[in-house]
C-alpha positions in Angstrom: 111.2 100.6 96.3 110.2 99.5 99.8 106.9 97.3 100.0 103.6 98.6 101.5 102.6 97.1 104.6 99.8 94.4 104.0 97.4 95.0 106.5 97.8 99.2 105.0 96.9 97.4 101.9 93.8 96.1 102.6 92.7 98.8 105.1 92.3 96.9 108.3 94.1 96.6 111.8 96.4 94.2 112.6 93.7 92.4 115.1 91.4 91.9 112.0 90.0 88.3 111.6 90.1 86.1 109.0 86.0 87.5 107.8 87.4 91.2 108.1 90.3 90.5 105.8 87.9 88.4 103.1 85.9 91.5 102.8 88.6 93.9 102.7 90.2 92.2 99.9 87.1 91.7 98.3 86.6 95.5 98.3 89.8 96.0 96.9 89.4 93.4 94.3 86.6 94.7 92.9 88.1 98.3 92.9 91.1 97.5 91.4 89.6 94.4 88.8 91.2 94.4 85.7 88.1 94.2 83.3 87.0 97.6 85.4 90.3 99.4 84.7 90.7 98.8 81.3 94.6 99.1 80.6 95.1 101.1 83.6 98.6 99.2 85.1 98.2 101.0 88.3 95.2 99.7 88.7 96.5 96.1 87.7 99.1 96.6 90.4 97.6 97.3 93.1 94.8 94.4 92.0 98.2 92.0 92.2 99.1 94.0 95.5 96.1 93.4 97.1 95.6 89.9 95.8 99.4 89.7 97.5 98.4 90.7 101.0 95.6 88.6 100.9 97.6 85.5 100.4 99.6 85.8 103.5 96.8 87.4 106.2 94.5 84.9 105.2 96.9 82.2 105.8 97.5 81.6 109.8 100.9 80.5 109.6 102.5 83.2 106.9 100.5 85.7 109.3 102.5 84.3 111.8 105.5 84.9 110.0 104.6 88.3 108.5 103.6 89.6 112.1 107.0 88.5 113.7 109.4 89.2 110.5 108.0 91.4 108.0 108.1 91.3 104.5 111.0 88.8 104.8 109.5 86.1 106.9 107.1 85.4 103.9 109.2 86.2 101.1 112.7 85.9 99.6 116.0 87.9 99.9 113.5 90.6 97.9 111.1 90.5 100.6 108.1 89.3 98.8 106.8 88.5 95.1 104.3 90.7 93.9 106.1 90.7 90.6 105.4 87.0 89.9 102.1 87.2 91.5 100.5 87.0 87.9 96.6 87.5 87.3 96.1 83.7 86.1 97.4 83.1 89.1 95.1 85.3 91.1 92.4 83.8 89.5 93.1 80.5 90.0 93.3 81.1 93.6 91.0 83.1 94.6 88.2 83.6 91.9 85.9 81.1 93.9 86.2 83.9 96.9 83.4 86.4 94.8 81.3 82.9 93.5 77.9 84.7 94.2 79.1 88.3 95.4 78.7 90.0 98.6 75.0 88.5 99.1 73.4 91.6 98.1 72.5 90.5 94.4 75.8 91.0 92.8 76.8 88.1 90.0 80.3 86.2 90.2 83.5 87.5 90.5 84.1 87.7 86.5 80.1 88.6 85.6 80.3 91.4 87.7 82.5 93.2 85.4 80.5 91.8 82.2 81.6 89.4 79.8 83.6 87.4 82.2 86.3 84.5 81.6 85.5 81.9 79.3 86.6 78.4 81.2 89.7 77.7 79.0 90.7 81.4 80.4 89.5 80.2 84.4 91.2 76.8 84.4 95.1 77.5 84.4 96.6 74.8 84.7 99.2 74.9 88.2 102.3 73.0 88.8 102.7 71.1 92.2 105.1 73.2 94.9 108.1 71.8 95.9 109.6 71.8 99.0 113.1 71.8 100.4 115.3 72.1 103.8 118.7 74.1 103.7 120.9 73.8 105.9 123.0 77.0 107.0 125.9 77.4 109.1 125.9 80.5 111.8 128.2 82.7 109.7 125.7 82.2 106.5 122.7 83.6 108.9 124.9 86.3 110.2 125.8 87.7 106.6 123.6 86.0 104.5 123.9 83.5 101.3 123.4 82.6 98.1 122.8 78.7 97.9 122.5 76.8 94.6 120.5 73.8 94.6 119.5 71.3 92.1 116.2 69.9 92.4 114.7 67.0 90.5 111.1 67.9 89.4 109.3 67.9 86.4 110.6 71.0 84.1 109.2 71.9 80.3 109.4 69.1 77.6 112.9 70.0 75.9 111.6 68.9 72.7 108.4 70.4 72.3 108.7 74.1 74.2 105.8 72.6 76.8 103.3 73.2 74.7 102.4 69.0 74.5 103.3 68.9 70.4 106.1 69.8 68.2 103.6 71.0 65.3 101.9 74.2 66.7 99.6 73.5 63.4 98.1 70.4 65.1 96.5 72.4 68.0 93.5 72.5 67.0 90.3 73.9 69.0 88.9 71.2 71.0 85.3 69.9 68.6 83.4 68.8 72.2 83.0 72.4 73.6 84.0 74.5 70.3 86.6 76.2 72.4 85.0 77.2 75.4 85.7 74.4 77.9 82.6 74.2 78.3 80.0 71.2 77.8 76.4 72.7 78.8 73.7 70.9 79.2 69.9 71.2 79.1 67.8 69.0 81.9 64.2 69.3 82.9 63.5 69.5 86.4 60.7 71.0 88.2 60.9 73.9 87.4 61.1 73.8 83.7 64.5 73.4 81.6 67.8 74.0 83.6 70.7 75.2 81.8 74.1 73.5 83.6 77.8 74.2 82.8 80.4 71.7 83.1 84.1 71.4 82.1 84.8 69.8 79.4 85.5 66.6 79.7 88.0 66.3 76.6 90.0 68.8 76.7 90.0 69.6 80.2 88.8 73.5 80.2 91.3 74.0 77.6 89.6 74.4 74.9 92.0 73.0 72.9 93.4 69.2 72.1 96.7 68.7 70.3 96.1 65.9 67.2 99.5 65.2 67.1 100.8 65.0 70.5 104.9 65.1 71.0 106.5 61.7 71.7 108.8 62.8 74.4 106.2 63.9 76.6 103.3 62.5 75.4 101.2 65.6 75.2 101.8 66.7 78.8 104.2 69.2 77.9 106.4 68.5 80.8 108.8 65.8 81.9 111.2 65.2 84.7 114.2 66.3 84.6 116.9 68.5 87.0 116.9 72.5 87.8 119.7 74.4 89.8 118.1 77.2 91.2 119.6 80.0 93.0 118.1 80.9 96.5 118.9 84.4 98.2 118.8 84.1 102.3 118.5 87.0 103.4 120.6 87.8 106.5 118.9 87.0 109.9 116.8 84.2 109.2 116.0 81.4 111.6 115.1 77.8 112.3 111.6 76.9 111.0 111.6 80.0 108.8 110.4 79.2 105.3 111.3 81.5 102.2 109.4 81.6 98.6 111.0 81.5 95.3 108.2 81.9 93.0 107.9 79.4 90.0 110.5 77.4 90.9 108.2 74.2 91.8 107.2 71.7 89.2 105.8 73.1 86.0 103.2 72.7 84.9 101.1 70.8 82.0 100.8 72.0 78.8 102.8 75.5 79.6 100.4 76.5 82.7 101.8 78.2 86.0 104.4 77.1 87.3 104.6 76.1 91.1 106.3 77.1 94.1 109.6 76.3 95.9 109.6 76.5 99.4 112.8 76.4 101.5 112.7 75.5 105.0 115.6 76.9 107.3 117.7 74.7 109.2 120.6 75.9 111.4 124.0 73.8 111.8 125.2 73.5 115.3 128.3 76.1 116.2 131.3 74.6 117.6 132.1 77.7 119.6 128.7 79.7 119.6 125.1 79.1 121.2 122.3 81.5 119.1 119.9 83.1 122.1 117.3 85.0 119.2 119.7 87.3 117.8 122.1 87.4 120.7 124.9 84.5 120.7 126.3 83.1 123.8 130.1 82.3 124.2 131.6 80.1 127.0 135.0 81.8 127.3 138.0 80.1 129.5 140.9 82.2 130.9 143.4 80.7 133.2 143.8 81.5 136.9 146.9 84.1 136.7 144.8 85.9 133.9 141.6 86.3 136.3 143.8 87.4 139.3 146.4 89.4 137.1 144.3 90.2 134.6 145.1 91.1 131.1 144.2 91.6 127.2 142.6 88.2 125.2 141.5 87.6 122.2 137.7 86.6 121.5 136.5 85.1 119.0 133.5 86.9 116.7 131.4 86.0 114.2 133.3 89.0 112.4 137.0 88.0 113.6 138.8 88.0 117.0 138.3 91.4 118.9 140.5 92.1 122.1 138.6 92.6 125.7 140.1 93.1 129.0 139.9 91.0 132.0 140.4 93.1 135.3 142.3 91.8 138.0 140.1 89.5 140.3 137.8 88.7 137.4 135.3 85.6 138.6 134.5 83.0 136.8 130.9 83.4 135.8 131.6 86.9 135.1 130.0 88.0 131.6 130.8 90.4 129.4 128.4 91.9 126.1 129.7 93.0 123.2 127.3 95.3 121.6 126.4 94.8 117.4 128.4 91.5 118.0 125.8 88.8 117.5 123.2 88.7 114.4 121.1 91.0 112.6 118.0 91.4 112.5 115.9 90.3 109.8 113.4 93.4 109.8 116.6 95.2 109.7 116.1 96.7 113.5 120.2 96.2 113.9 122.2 93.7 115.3 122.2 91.8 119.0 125.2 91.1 121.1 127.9 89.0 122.0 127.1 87.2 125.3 130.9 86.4 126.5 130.7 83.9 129.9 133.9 83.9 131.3 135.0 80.8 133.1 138.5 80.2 135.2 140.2 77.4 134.2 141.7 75.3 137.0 144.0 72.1 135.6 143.2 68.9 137.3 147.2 67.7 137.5 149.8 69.9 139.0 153.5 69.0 138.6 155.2 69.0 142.0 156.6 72.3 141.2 153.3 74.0 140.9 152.0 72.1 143.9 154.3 73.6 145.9 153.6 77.4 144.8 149.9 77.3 145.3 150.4 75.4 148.6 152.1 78.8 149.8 148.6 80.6 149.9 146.5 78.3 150.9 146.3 79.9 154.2 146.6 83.2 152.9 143.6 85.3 154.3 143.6 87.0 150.8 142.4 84.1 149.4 139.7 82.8 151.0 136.3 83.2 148.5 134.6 86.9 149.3 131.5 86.7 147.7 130.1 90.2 146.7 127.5 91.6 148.4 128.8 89.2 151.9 130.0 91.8 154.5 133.4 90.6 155.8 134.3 87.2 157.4 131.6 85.2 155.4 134.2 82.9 155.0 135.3 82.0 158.9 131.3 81.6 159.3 130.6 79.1 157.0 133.9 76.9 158.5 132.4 77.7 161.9 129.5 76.2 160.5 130.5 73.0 159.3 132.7 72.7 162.9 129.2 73.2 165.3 
């Protein structure tokens, strides 16, 4: 199923401003919440949808990206990630965004919808991204490839599942905060007794501590360790584009979100080809008798040798285009072309023998240079020239 367009997401132009897409999202947020669409998945999805769209137009550079590539400029061979765009992970992100509502007397984001999130719920815990450079060759860009990569990071504790113990029964709910990851506190000020929330300082939001913690990992639930991962380029990509694989970054403590792997795209220099956006530039030599006799030659493609013909009296600079020869397009808009700069090869030592031939026109009127567009006798002008 193709993706929706973000800023048809979020209902606003594609000149909006940073403001105009904070309160769009918002809007939708709210619509779509969760706790206001009780076991609705529709709902849920377009809450994840929107929650999507926001993450890249809010962000200047992925709007760059989004604006000049689509879906794929942002995204991976699939074009985005709105299935791993989770709702702990939405909240994590971008709860603080509704922290005292729209001004107009509405709560937070969570007591808007009543009840709200208790603090273990709020504060899930995120893996550090991770951040690579792959290196493709021309012929990976033009059909696209499947790269496996191992990557040292930190990955679940093997011995303990990532949950910090190998006893489920000594998690036990954290006796500071009584499970809420909360401490609250009661101060007099002023204005009588305040009532203030903090995170709980033992068990870190949790609401849980782990008596017995595992040995391998100390409690953490994660150590490091290796991954292969298997990233999709999609066909078309270029230098300095950066693609998301979702969850492929560290993990996280204690079996929280995992983070992101971003790959950046670097392109290996052709031996033969010069990339021009998605048109690719060939500097093509043919010998003399070729460009005055002309004849059939084999070129070199990205796809295999195709066969062009040179007309008699070709001229070195002459180019010829191959159409649908060069690379696709990432938004899928087709293909560019093959730029083929023909050049007439002249050898710098002549055998005696060959001398001799090309000797026997040198003062042939047929060929002295004609430039195009130079009515007749250019030539005997510019000698004349050089004699006054």
């Amino acid at each position: 199923m193709a993706k929706r367009d973000y800023y048809e997401i979020l209902e606003v132009e594609r000149t909006a401003d940073g403001t105009e897409i904070k309160k769009a999202y918002r809007k939708k947020a709210m619509q779509y919440h969760p706790d206001r669409n009780p076991g609705d998945k529709d709902a849920e999805e377009k809450f994840k949808e929107a929650a999507e769209a926001y993450d890249v137009l809010s962000n200047p550079d992925k709007k760059s990206r989004y604006d000049r590539f689509g879906h794929a400029g942002v995204g991976g061979a699939s074009g985005g990630y709105t299935a791993d765009f989770d709702l702990n992970t939405i909240f994590e992100r971008f709860g603080d965004l509704f922290s005292g509502g729209f001004g107009g007397g509405f709560g937070g984001f969570e007591s808007f919808f009543g009840g709200g999130r208790s603090a273990s719920q709020q504060r899930v815990r995120q893996g550090t991204n991770l951040r690579i450079t792959v290196k493709l060759s021309l012929e990976e860009i033009a059909n696209g490839a499947e790269k496996k990569i191992k990557l040292q990071k930190y990955i679940p504790c093997p011995d303990c599942d990532g949950i910090g113990t190998k006893d489920k029964n000594s998690i036990e709910t954290c006796p500071d905060c009584g499970g809420s990851g909360q401490q609250v506190r009661v101060e007099r000020s002023m204005f009588g007794m305040v009532q203030q929330a903090s995170v709980c300082s033992r068990c870190e939001g949790k609401g849980e501590v782990i008596k017995d913690p595992c040995p391998k990992c100390h409690g953490n639930g994660v150590v490091k360790g290796e991954e292969v991962v298997e990233v999709k380029i999609p066909a078309g990509v270029a230098r300095g584009m950066q693609l998301t694989v979702r969850g492929k970054g560290n993990a996280a403590l204690n079996g929280g979100v995992n983070g992101d792997l971003y790959v950046m795209v670097e392109e290996i220099e052709h031996e033969l080809f010069e990339r021009d956006g998605n048109n690719i530039h060939l500097k093509y030599y043919i010998s003399f008798p070729q460009a005055a006799l002309g004849a059939h030659v084999e070129v070199p493609t990205l796809d295999g040798a195709v066969k062009i013909k040179i007309e008699p009296g070709t001229q070195s600079g002459q180019v010829f285009r191959l159409q649908g020869k060069g690379l696709p397009d990432i938004r899928q808009y087709g293909k560019g072309d093959l730029i083929v700069n023909v050049n007439v090869w002249i050898p710098k030592v002549l055998s005696k023998e060959e001398r001799v031939s090309i000797e026997q026109f040198q003062d042939s009127e047929n060929f002295e240079p004609k430039p195009k567009n130079n009515e007749k006798g250019f030539f005997n002008r510019v000698k004349s020239f050089f004699k006054d």
